[in-house]
Amino acid sequence: MQEGKNLNSYLRLHLIVFIWGFTAILGALISLEALPLVWFRMLFASGFILSYIFIKHISLKLPTKTIFAFLFAGLIIALHWFTFFKAIKVSNVSVTLACLATGAFFTSILEPIFYKRKIIFYEVLFGLVVIAGLYLIFKVQGNYVYGIVLALTSAFLSALFSVINGKFAQKYNPAIISFYEIFGGVLFLSIYLLFTQSFTTSFFNLSTSDLLWLLVLSSVCTAYAFIASVGVMKYLSPYTVMLTINLEPIYGIVLALLIFNDKEKMSPQFYVGALIILSTVILNGILKNRNR
């Protein structure tokens, strides 16, 4: 039964990662700057998650210390999303997604620290192999240095969040974790926006297309994907989750090809890099299962 749950969680994780691949496309389609984009995303998403909690009659009561821990994790995910969308705005989708895959390498270092175990050699090796595969897919140009720094920062924050949430997911309801974390992100960003007097009339002036894409981003790509991703962490290790997330660049580029058509063109080196990443993910799953 446990193996069935693990397989189901792994398949669901791939669906979530596919949805996240669409997130980068939405980031390019939405005309808002990174900060208001993340604020609206988290605000709408917290509303969707809260509605789900009420429908399911889930209690929000938790120890105060636990709530503060969730709120702090929310700050991390808010900063991750901010640096992610900012990187897209100052560079492009390809560069951002390529650098984001370094999260597997960061996780291979952070997970032993948080879970107090030795660094596993093949995890570090797989993280480096993924980076090599992505290098074959995207040749980063020097004029994207700022975007690269932002994307690498986003990757580190994503890895840190994944490791922290791996601990939370073992004890608490995914919907409760998701609500407090998303709400925490809104809270911290709102405080910053208030201090910088950014809440102006123009801040809330959204175009119809931006509002539509924000609703898709906050409901499907955030509320659903966030709750589901926390849920799968009960059965999969943070490193496996993070390594699978490295498929996001491939899904994102394929979606960009379908949506933007001739603006995206696949080269033979893309398929070589994709094969390397896919092989690494599969090999990781085989080794994890054999060790278990």
PDB file of C-alpha atoms in Angstrom:
ATOM      1  CA  MET A   1       0.000   0.000   0.000  1.00  0.00           C
ATOM      2  CA  GLN A   2       2.856   2.360   0.879  1.00  0.00           C
ATOM      3  CA  GLU A   3       4.514   1.736  -2.511  1.00  0.00           C
ATOM      4  CA  GLY A   4       1.207   2.561  -4.230  1.00  0.00           C
ATOM      5  CA  LYS A   5       1.005   5.847  -2.335  1.00  0.00           C
ATOM      6  CA  ASN A   6       4.591   6.631  -3.294  1.00  0.00           C
ATOM      7  CA  LEU A   7       3.873   6.000  -6.988  1.00  0.00           C
ATOM      8  CA  ASN A   8       0.647   8.028  -6.861  1.00  0.00           C
ATOM      9  CA  SER A   9       2.490  10.879  -5.161  1.00  0.00           C
ATOM     10  CA  TYR A  10       5.271  10.756  -7.755  1.00  0.00           C
ATOM     11  CA  LEU A  11       2.793  10.913 -10.657  1.00  0.00           C
ATOM     12  CA  ARG A  12       0.897  13.748  -8.982  1.00  0.00           C
ATOM     13  CA  LEU A  13       4.166  15.572  -8.463  1.00  0.00           C
ATOM     14  CA  HIS A  14       4.826  15.474 -12.210  1.00  0.00           C
ATOM     15  CA  LEU A  15       1.383  16.997 -12.856  1.00  0.00           C
ATOM     16  CA  ILE A  16       2.192  19.740 -10.343  1.00  0.00           C
ATOM     17  CA  VAL A  17       5.560  20.406 -11.989  1.00  0.00           C
ATOM     18  CA  PHE A  18       3.833  20.599 -15.385  1.00  0.00           C
ATOM     19  CA  ILE A  19       1.467  23.219 -13.941  1.00  0.00           C
ATOM     20  CA  TRP A  20       4.444  25.093 -12.494  1.00  0.00           C
ATOM     21  CA  GLY A  21       6.002  25.049 -15.955  1.00  0.00           C
ATOM     22  CA  PHE A  22       3.031  27.160 -17.065  1.00  0.00           C
ATOM     23  CA  THR A  23       3.759  29.634 -14.249  1.00  0.00           C
ATOM     24  CA  ALA A  24       6.760  31.060 -16.115  1.00  0.00           C
ATOM     25  CA  ILE A  25       4.582  31.582 -19.192  1.00  0.00           C
ATOM     26  CA  LEU A  26       2.043  33.478 -17.098  1.00  0.00           C
ATOM     27  CA  GLY A  27       4.837  35.566 -15.612  1.00  0.00           C
ATOM     28  CA  ALA A  28       5.767  36.659 -19.128  1.00  0.00           C
ATOM     29  CA  LEU A  29       2.133  37.278 -20.141  1.00  0.00           C
ATOM     30  CA  ILE A  30       1.207  39.382 -17.096  1.00  0.00           C
ATOM     31  CA  SER A  31       2.323  42.993 -17.582  1.00  0.00           C
ATOM     32  CA  LEU A  32       2.712  43.762 -13.854  1.00  0.00           C
ATOM     33  CA  GLU A  33       6.111  44.198 -12.219  1.00  0.00           C
ATOM     34  CA  ALA A  34       7.378  41.304 -10.078  1.00  0.00           C
ATOM     35  CA  LEU A  35       6.372  42.686  -6.642  1.00  0.00           C
ATOM     36  CA  PRO A  36       2.698  43.521  -7.343  1.00  0.00           C
ATOM     37  CA  LEU A  37       2.442  40.318  -9.398  1.00  0.00           C
ATOM     38  CA  VAL A  38       3.523  38.194  -6.403  1.00  0.00           C
ATOM     39  CA  TRP A  39       1.343  40.193  -3.982  1.00  0.00           C
ATOM     40  CA  PHE A  40      -1.827  39.714  -6.059  1.00  0.00           C
ATOM     41  CA  ARG A  41      -0.939  36.077  -6.678  1.00  0.00           C
ATOM     42  CA  MET A  42      -0.598  35.325  -2.963  1.00  0.00           C
ATOM     43  CA  LEU A  43      -3.625  37.421  -1.982  1.00  0.00           C
ATOM     44  CA  PHE A  44      -5.953  35.639  -4.424  1.00  0.00           C
ATOM     45  CA  ALA A  45      -4.420  32.239  -3.640  1.00  0.00           C
ATOM     46  CA  SER A  46      -4.917  32.670   0.127  1.00  0.00           C
ATOM     47  CA  GLY A  47      -8.580  33.426  -0.587  1.00  0.00           C
ATOM     48  CA  PHE A  48      -8.958  30.279  -2.712  1.00  0.00           C
ATOM     49  CA  ILE A  49      -7.246  28.121  -0.077  1.00  0.00           C
ATOM     50  CA  LEU A  50      -9.334  29.615   2.736  1.00  0.00           C
ATOM     51  CA  SER A  51     -12.503  28.812   0.778  1.00  0.00           C
ATOM     52  CA  TYR A  52     -11.311  25.219   0.371  1.00  0.00           C
ATOM     53  CA  ILE A  53     -10.650  24.989   4.132  1.00  0.00           C
ATOM     54  CA  PHE A  54     -14.151  26.213   4.966  1.00  0.00           C
ATOM     55  CA  ILE A  55     -15.758  23.818   2.470  1.00  0.00           C
ATOM     56  CA  LYS A  56     -13.812  20.891   3.933  1.00  0.00           C
ATOM     57  CA  HIS A  57     -14.524  22.064   7.524  1.00  0.00           C
ATOM     58  CA  ILE A  58     -10.823  22.021   8.420  1.00  0.00           C
ATOM     59  CA  SER A  59      -9.838  23.697  11.682  1.00  0.00           C
ATOM     60  CA  LEU A  60      -7.277  26.496  11.510  1.00  0.00           C
ATOM     61  CA  LYS A  61      -6.310  26.158  15.171  1.00  0.00           C
ATOM     62  CA  LEU A  62      -2.616  25.553  15.720  1.00  0.00           C
ATOM     63  CA  PRO A  63      -0.048  26.387  18.426  1.00  0.00           C
ATOM     64  CA  THR A  64       1.146  29.995  18.133  1.00  0.00           C
ATOM     65  CA  LYS A  65       4.759  28.881  17.680  1.00  0.00           C
ATOM     66  CA  THR A  66       3.760  26.677  14.747  1.00  0.00           C
ATOM     67  CA  ILE A  67       1.797  29.491  13.089  1.00  0.00           C
ATOM     68  CA  PHE A  68       4.821  31.804  13.301  1.00  0.00           C
ATOM     69  CA  ALA A  69       6.986  29.083  11.744  1.00  0.00           C
ATOM     70  CA  PHE A  70       4.521  28.814   8.836  1.00  0.00           C
ATOM     71  CA  LEU A  71       4.432  32.602   8.421  1.00  0.00           C
ATOM     72  CA  PHE A  72       8.235  32.724   8.248  1.00  0.00           C
ATOM     73  CA  ALA A  73       8.195  29.974   5.606  1.00  0.00           C
ATOM     74  CA  GLY A  74       5.694  32.176   3.759  1.00  0.00           C
ATOM     75  CA  LEU A  75       8.274  34.965   3.655  1.00  0.00           C
ATOM     76  CA  ILE A  76      10.756  32.562   2.052  1.00  0.00           C
ATOM     77  CA  ILE A  77       8.314  31.459  -0.644  1.00  0.00           C
ATOM     78  CA  ALA A  78       7.307  35.091  -1.284  1.00  0.00           C
ATOM     79  CA  LEU A  79      10.958  36.042  -1.823  1.00  0.00           C
ATOM     80  CA  HIS A  80      11.416  32.969  -4.014  1.00  0.00           C
ATOM     81  CA  TRP A  81       8.505  33.995  -6.246  1.00  0.00           C
ATOM     82  CA  PHE A  82       9.614  37.625  -6.315  1.00  0.00           C
ATOM     83  CA  THR A  83      13.155  36.783  -7.460  1.00  0.00           C
ATOM     84  CA  PHE A  84      11.715  34.230  -9.922  1.00  0.00           C
ATOM     85  CA  PHE A  85       9.377  36.686 -11.675  1.00  0.00           C
ATOM     86  CA  LYS A  86      11.910  39.499 -11.439  1.00  0.00           C
ATOM     87  CA  ALA A  87      14.445  37.275 -13.221  1.00  0.00           C
ATOM     88  CA  ILE A  88      11.911  36.634 -15.993  1.00  0.00           C
ATOM     89  CA  LYS A  89      11.271  40.365 -16.358  1.00  0.00           C
ATOM     90  CA  VAL A  90      14.964  41.347 -16.589  1.00  0.00           C
ATOM     91  CA  SER A  91      16.126  38.353 -18.664  1.00  0.00           C
ATOM     92  CA  ASN A  92      13.780  35.730 -20.149  1.00  0.00           C
ATOM     93  CA  VAL A  93      11.931  32.518 -19.357  1.00  0.00           C
ATOM     94  CA  SER A  94      14.688  30.197 -20.606  1.00  0.00           C
ATOM     95  CA  VAL A  95      17.503  31.728 -18.559  1.00  0.00           C
ATOM     96  CA  THR A  96      15.352  31.831 -15.421  1.00  0.00           C
ATOM     97  CA  LEU A  97      14.185  28.225 -15.670  1.00  0.00           C
ATOM     98  CA  ALA A  98      17.687  26.981 -16.476  1.00  0.00           C
ATOM     99  CA  CYS A  99      19.159  28.576 -13.356  1.00  0.00           C
ATOM    100  CA  LEU A 100      16.205  27.487 -11.230  1.00  0.00           C
ATOM    101  CA  ALA A 101      17.217  23.850 -11.737  1.00  0.00           C
ATOM    102  CA  THR A 102      20.293  24.424  -9.568  1.00  0.00           C
ATOM    103  CA  GLY A 103      17.830  24.012  -6.688  1.00  0.00           C
ATOM    104  CA  ALA A 104      18.622  20.274  -6.718  1.00  0.00           C
ATOM    105  CA  PHE A 105      22.258  21.030  -5.957  1.00  0.00           C
ATOM    106  CA  PHE A 106      21.312  23.433  -3.144  1.00  0.00           C
ATOM    107  CA  THR A 107      18.916  20.844  -1.712  1.00  0.00           C
ATOM    108  CA  SER A 108      21.602  18.150  -1.675  1.00  0.00           C
ATOM    109  CA  ILE A 109      23.567  20.439   0.648  1.00  0.00           C
ATOM    110  CA  LEU A 110      20.703  21.800   2.775  1.00  0.00           C
ATOM    111  CA  GLU A 111      18.810  18.531   3.366  1.00  0.00           C
ATOM    112  CA  PRO A 112      21.631  16.828   5.340  1.00  0.00           C
ATOM    113  CA  ILE A 113      21.884  19.930   7.549  1.00  0.00           C
ATOM    114  CA  PHE A 114      18.157  20.012   8.358  1.00  0.00           C
ATOM    115  CA  TYR A 115      17.692  16.234   8.610  1.00  0.00           C
ATOM    116  CA  LYS A 116      21.066  15.631  10.305  1.00  0.00           C
ATOM    117  CA  ARG A 117      22.343  12.971   7.935  1.00  0.00           C
ATOM    118  CA  LYS A 118      25.469  12.569   5.864  1.00  0.00           C
ATOM    119  CA  ILE A 119      25.684  14.081   2.398  1.00  0.00           C
ATOM    120  CA  ILE A 120      24.931  11.343  -0.133  1.00  0.00           C
ATOM    121  CA  PHE A 121      27.463  11.442  -2.942  1.00  0.00           C
ATOM    122  CA  TYR A 122      25.098  10.531  -5.762  1.00  0.00           C
ATOM    123  CA  GLU A 123      22.655  13.296  -4.768  1.00  0.00           C
ATOM    124  CA  VAL A 124      25.357  15.924  -5.230  1.00  0.00           C
ATOM    125  CA  LEU A 125      26.453  14.212  -8.438  1.00  0.00           C
ATOM    126  CA  PHE A 126      22.888  14.148  -9.807  1.00  0.00           C
ATOM    127  CA  GLY A 127      22.502  17.820  -8.976  1.00  0.00           C
ATOM    128  CA  LEU A 128      25.630  18.620 -10.981  1.00  0.00           C
ATOM    129  CA  VAL A 129      24.518  16.381 -13.854  1.00  0.00           C
ATOM    130  CA  VAL A 130      21.201  18.248 -14.017  1.00  0.00           C
ATOM    131  CA  ILE A 131      23.078  21.543 -14.235  1.00  0.00           C
ATOM    132  CA  ALA A 132      25.212  20.089 -17.039  1.00  0.00           C
ATOM    133  CA  GLY A 133      22.077  18.960 -18.872  1.00  0.00           C
ATOM    134  CA  LEU A 134      20.556  22.396 -18.604  1.00  0.00           C
ATOM    135  CA  TYR A 135      23.776  23.992 -19.820  1.00  0.00           C
ATOM    136  CA  LEU A 136      23.367  21.994 -23.029  1.00  0.00           C
ATOM    137  CA  ILE A 137      19.808  23.291 -23.389  1.00  0.00           C
ATOM    138  CA  PHE A 138      20.482  26.956 -22.695  1.00  0.00           C
ATOM    139  CA  LYS A 139      23.692  28.836 -23.421  1.00  0.00           C
ATOM    140  CA  VAL A 140      23.474  31.779 -21.033  1.00  0.00           C
ATOM    141  CA  GLN A 141      24.692  35.096 -22.411  1.00  0.00           C
ATOM    142  CA  GLY A 142      26.721  37.658 -20.468  1.00  0.00           C
ATOM    143  CA  ASN A 143      24.095  40.402 -20.726  1.00  0.00           C
ATOM    144  CA  TYR A 144      21.787  38.376 -18.458  1.00  0.00           C
ATOM    145  CA  VAL A 145      24.034  38.536 -15.377  1.00  0.00           C
ATOM    146  CA  TYR A 146      21.402  40.303 -13.223  1.00  0.00           C
ATOM    147  CA  GLY A 147      18.753  37.795 -14.257  1.00  0.00           C
ATOM    148  CA  ILE A 148      21.119  34.902 -13.520  1.00  0.00           C
ATOM    149  CA  VAL A 149      21.855  36.203 -10.005  1.00  0.00           C
ATOM    150  CA  LEU A 150      18.139  36.633  -9.310  1.00  0.00           C
ATOM    151  CA  ALA A 151      17.316  33.162 -10.677  1.00  0.00           C
ATOM    152  CA  LEU A 152      20.073  31.490  -8.635  1.00  0.00           C
ATOM    153  CA  THR A 153      18.807  33.292  -5.538  1.00  0.00           C
ATOM    154  CA  SER A 154      15.327  32.044  -6.355  1.00  0.00           C
ATOM    155  CA  ALA A 155      16.687  28.494  -6.710  1.00  0.00           C
ATOM    156  CA  PHE A 156      18.358  28.642  -3.294  1.00  0.00           C
ATOM    157  CA  LEU A 157      15.180  29.982  -1.654  1.00  0.00           C
ATOM    158  CA  SER A 158      13.151  27.269  -3.368  1.00  0.00           C
ATOM    159  CA  ALA A 159      15.505  24.593  -2.029  1.00  0.00           C
ATOM    160  CA  LEU A 160      15.391  26.080   1.469  1.00  0.00           C
ATOM    161  CA  PHE A 161      11.590  26.220   1.372  1.00  0.00           C
ATOM    162  CA  SER A 162      11.358  22.637   0.115  1.00  0.00           C
ATOM    163  CA  VAL A 163      13.536  21.326   2.945  1.00  0.00           C
ATOM    164  CA  ILE A 164      11.626  23.282   5.613  1.00  0.00           C
ATOM    165  CA  ASN A 165       8.263  22.184   4.248  1.00  0.00           C
ATOM    166  CA  GLY A 166       9.441  18.586   4.177  1.00  0.00           C
ATOM    167  CA  LYS A 167       9.425  18.701   7.986  1.00  0.00           C
ATOM    168  CA  PHE A 168       6.029  20.446   8.210  1.00  0.00           C
ATOM    169  CA  ALA A 169       4.371  18.042   5.752  1.00  0.00           C
ATOM    170  CA  GLN A 170       4.945  15.084   8.072  1.00  0.00           C
ATOM    171  CA  LYS A 171       2.828  16.588  10.853  1.00  0.00           C
ATOM    172  CA  TYR A 172       0.182  18.983   9.502  1.00  0.00           C
ATOM    173  CA  ASN A 173      -2.653  19.187   6.979  1.00  0.00           C
ATOM    174  CA  PRO A 174      -1.373  20.453   3.578  1.00  0.00           C
ATOM    175  CA  ALA A 175      -4.230  22.966   3.256  1.00  0.00           C
ATOM    176  CA  ILE A 176      -3.471  24.473   6.680  1.00  0.00           C
ATOM    177  CA  ILE A 177       0.250  24.707   5.906  1.00  0.00           C
ATOM    178  CA  SER A 178      -0.470  26.280   2.526  1.00  0.00           C
ATOM    179  CA  PHE A 179      -2.912  28.859   3.910  1.00  0.00           C
ATOM    180  CA  TYR A 180      -0.649  30.127   6.675  1.00  0.00           C
ATOM    181  CA  GLU A 181       2.398  30.205   4.407  1.00  0.00           C
ATOM    182  CA  ILE A 182       0.645  32.013   1.560  1.00  0.00           C
ATOM    183  CA  PHE A 183      -1.020  34.383   4.031  1.00  0.00           C
ATOM    184  CA  GLY A 184       2.382  34.974   5.654  1.00  0.00           C
ATOM    185  CA  GLY A 185       3.809  35.982   2.285  1.00  0.00           C
ATOM    186  CA  VAL A 186       0.954  38.448   1.734  1.00  0.00           C
ATOM    187  CA  LEU A 187       1.434  39.831   5.244  1.00  0.00           C
ATOM    188  CA  PHE A 188       5.180  40.484   4.903  1.00  0.00           C
ATOM    189  CA  LEU A 189       4.837  41.928   1.392  1.00  0.00           C
ATOM    190  CA  SER A 190       1.955  44.165   2.538  1.00  0.00           C
ATOM    191  CA  ILE A 191       4.077  45.552   5.388  1.00  0.00           C
ATOM    192  CA  TYR A 192       6.855  46.357   2.917  1.00  0.00           C
ATOM    193  CA  LEU A 193       4.428  47.966   0.457  1.00  0.00           C
ATOM    194  CA  LEU A 194       2.875  50.059   3.229  1.00  0.00           C
ATOM    195  CA  PHE A 195       6.258  51.347   4.410  1.00  0.00           C
ATOM    196  CA  THR A 196       7.283  52.219   0.852  1.00  0.00           C
ATOM    197  CA  GLN A 197       3.853  53.830   0.202  1.00  0.00           C
ATOM    198  CA  SER A 198       3.364  51.625  -2.850  1.00  0.00           C
ATOM    199  CA  PHE A 199      -0.365  51.070  -2.326  1.00  0.00           C
ATOM    200  CA  THR A 200      -1.484  53.721  -4.806  1.00  0.00           C
ATOM    201  CA  THR A 201      -4.499  53.862  -7.104  1.00  0.00           C
ATOM    202  CA  SER A 202      -2.396  52.685 -10.037  1.00  0.00           C
ATOM    203  CA  PHE A 203      -1.221  49.672  -7.995  1.00  0.00           C
ATOM    204  CA  PHE A 204      -4.780  48.289  -7.955  1.00  0.00           C
ATOM    205  CA  ASN A 205      -5.540  49.251 -11.549  1.00  0.00           C
ATOM    206  CA  LEU A 206      -5.490  45.868 -13.305  1.00  0.00           C
ATOM    207  CA  SER A 207      -6.232  45.245 -16.949  1.00  0.00           C
ATOM    208  CA  THR A 208      -8.777  42.560 -17.835  1.00  0.00           C
ATOM    209  CA  SER A 209      -6.111  40.248 -19.256  1.00  0.00           C
ATOM    210  CA  ASP A 210      -3.840  40.672 -16.220  1.00  0.00           C
ATOM    211  CA  LEU A 211      -6.756  39.926 -13.873  1.00  0.00           C
ATOM    212  CA  LEU A 212      -7.681  36.809 -15.850  1.00  0.00           C
ATOM    213  CA  TRP A 213      -4.119  35.453 -15.876  1.00  0.00           C
ATOM    214  CA  LEU A 214      -3.703  36.299 -12.179  1.00  0.00           C
ATOM    215  CA  LEU A 215      -6.808  34.253 -11.349  1.00  0.00           C
ATOM    216  CA  VAL A 216      -5.406  31.274 -13.270  1.00  0.00           C
ATOM    217  CA  LEU A 217      -2.016  31.765 -11.628  1.00  0.00           C
ATOM    218  CA  SER A 218      -3.445  32.024  -8.106  1.00  0.00           C
ATOM    219  CA  SER A 219      -6.029  29.227  -8.353  1.00  0.00           C
ATOM    220  CA  VAL A 220      -4.566  26.424 -10.483  1.00  0.00           C
ATOM    221  CA  CYS A 221      -0.835  27.224 -10.365  1.00  0.00           C
ATOM    222  CA  THR A 222      -0.778  28.279  -6.702  1.00  0.00           C
ATOM    223  CA  ALA A 223      -3.713  27.177  -4.525  1.00  0.00           C
ATOM    224  CA  TYR A 224      -4.121  23.704  -6.042  1.00  0.00           C
ATOM    225  CA  ALA A 225      -0.444  23.079  -6.837  1.00  0.00           C
ATOM    226  CA  PHE A 226       0.714  24.378  -3.460  1.00  0.00           C
ATOM    227  CA  ILE A 227      -1.628  22.165  -1.410  1.00  0.00           C
ATOM    228  CA  ALA A 228      -0.907  19.147  -3.611  1.00  0.00           C
ATOM    229  CA  SER A 229       2.876  19.667  -3.477  1.00  0.00           C
ATOM    230  CA  VAL A 230       2.861  19.800   0.323  1.00  0.00           C
ATOM    231  CA  GLY A 231       0.748  16.628   0.327  1.00  0.00           C
ATOM    232  CA  VAL A 232       3.188  14.598  -1.792  1.00  0.00           C
ATOM    233  CA  MET A 233       6.019  15.515   0.588  1.00  0.00           C
ATOM    234  CA  LYS A 234       4.508  13.078   3.075  1.00  0.00           C
ATOM    235  CA  TYR A 235       5.642  10.219   0.820  1.00  0.00           C
ATOM    236  CA  LEU A 236       8.618  11.657  -1.102  1.00  0.00           C
ATOM    237  CA  SER A 237      11.901  13.091   0.161  1.00  0.00           C
ATOM    238  CA  PRO A 238      12.604  16.821  -0.333  1.00  0.00           C
ATOM    239  CA  TYR A 239      15.497  15.938  -2.644  1.00  0.00           C
ATOM    240  CA  THR A 240      13.292  13.757  -4.875  1.00  0.00           C
ATOM    241  CA  VAL A 241      10.740  16.577  -4.994  1.00  0.00           C
ATOM    242  CA  MET A 242      13.393  19.147  -5.837  1.00  0.00           C
ATOM    243  CA  LEU A 243      15.029  16.965  -8.506  1.00  0.00           C
ATOM    244  CA  THR A 244      11.672  16.284 -10.177  1.00  0.00           C
ATOM    245  CA  ILE A 245      11.012  20.024 -10.192  1.00  0.00           C
ATOM    246  CA  ASN A 246      13.992  20.222 -12.544  1.00  0.00           C
ATOM    247  CA  LEU A 247      11.601  19.032 -15.258  1.00  0.00           C
ATOM    248  CA  GLU A 248       9.897  22.421 -14.951  1.00  0.00           C
ATOM    249  CA  PRO A 249      12.271  24.054 -17.492  1.00  0.00           C
ATOM    250  CA  ILE A 250      11.447  21.378 -20.061  1.00  0.00           C
ATOM    251  CA  TYR A 251       7.697  21.645 -19.493  1.00  0.00           C
ATOM    252  CA  GLY A 252       7.975  25.440 -19.543  1.00  0.00           C
ATOM    253  CA  ILE A 253       9.874  25.524 -22.832  1.00  0.00           C
ATOM    254  CA  VAL A 254       7.492  23.029 -24.473  1.00  0.00           C
ATOM    255  CA  LEU A 255       4.515  25.140 -23.363  1.00  0.00           C
ATOM    256  CA  ALA A 256       6.259  28.281 -24.632  1.00  0.00           C
ATOM    257  CA  LEU A 257       6.749  26.558 -27.993  1.00  0.00           C
ATOM    258  CA  LEU A 258       3.043  25.685 -28.193  1.00  0.00           C
ATOM    259  CA  ILE A 259       1.846  29.106 -27.043  1.00  0.00           C
ATOM    260  CA  PHE A 260       4.347  31.449 -28.708  1.00  0.00           C
ATOM    261  CA  ASN A 261       4.926  29.165 -31.711  1.00  0.00           C
ATOM    262  CA  ASP A 262       7.797  30.424 -33.920  1.00  0.00           C
ATOM    263  CA  LYS A 263       9.201  32.572 -31.078  1.00  0.00           C
ATOM    264  CA  GLU A 264      10.563  29.345 -29.571  1.00  0.00           C
ATOM    265  CA  LYS A 265      12.692  26.880 -31.532  1.00  0.00           C
ATOM    266  CA  MET A 266      14.059  23.597 -30.270  1.00  0.00           C
ATOM    267  CA  SER A 267      17.610  22.609 -31.230  1.00  0.00           C
ATOM    268  CA  PRO A 268      19.123  19.105 -31.108  1.00  0.00           C
ATOM    269  CA  GLN A 269      21.035  20.084 -27.959  1.00  0.00           C
ATOM    270  CA  PHE A 270      17.683  20.703 -26.236  1.00  0.00           C
ATOM    271  CA  TYR A 271      16.741  17.044 -26.634  1.00  0.00           C
ATOM    272  CA  VAL A 272      20.176  15.890 -25.449  1.00  0.00           C
ATOM    273  CA  GLY A 273      19.849  18.034 -22.335  1.00  0.00           C
ATOM    274  CA  ALA A 274      16.263  16.878 -21.793  1.00  0.00           C
ATOM    275  CA  LEU A 275      17.357  13.230 -22.028  1.00  0.00           C
ATOM    276  CA  ILE A 276      20.104  13.835 -19.440  1.00  0.00           C
ATOM    277  CA  ILE A 277      17.633  15.424 -17.003  1.00  0.00           C
ATOM    278  CA  LEU A 278      14.974  12.737 -17.512  1.00  0.00           C
ATOM    279  CA  SER A 279      17.549   9.970 -17.086  1.00  0.00           C
ATOM    280  CA  THR A 280      18.798  11.576 -13.865  1.00  0.00           C
ATOM    281  CA  VAL A 281      15.279  11.804 -12.423  1.00  0.00           C
ATOM    282  CA  ILE A 282      14.535   8.167 -13.295  1.00  0.00           C
ATOM    283  CA  LEU A 283      17.885   6.943 -11.947  1.00  0.00           C
ATOM    284  CA  ASN A 284      17.316   8.838  -8.706  1.00  0.00           C
ATOM    285  CA  GLY A 285      13.936   7.151  -8.309  1.00  0.00           C
ATOM    286  CA  ILE A 286      15.475   3.707  -8.932  1.00  0.00           C
ATOM    287  CA  LEU A 287      18.247   4.250  -6.372  1.00  0.00           C
ATOM    288  CA  LYS A 288      15.839   5.641  -3.769  1.00  0.00           C
ATOM    289  CA  ASN A 289      13.533   2.656  -4.205  1.00  0.00           C
ATOM    290  CA  ARG A 290      16.423   0.156  -4.024  1.00  0.00           C
ATOM    291  CA  ASN A 291      17.796   1.757  -0.848  1.00  0.00           C
ATOM    292  CA  ARG A 292      14.326   1.700   0.741  1.00  0.00           C
TER     293      ARG A 292
END
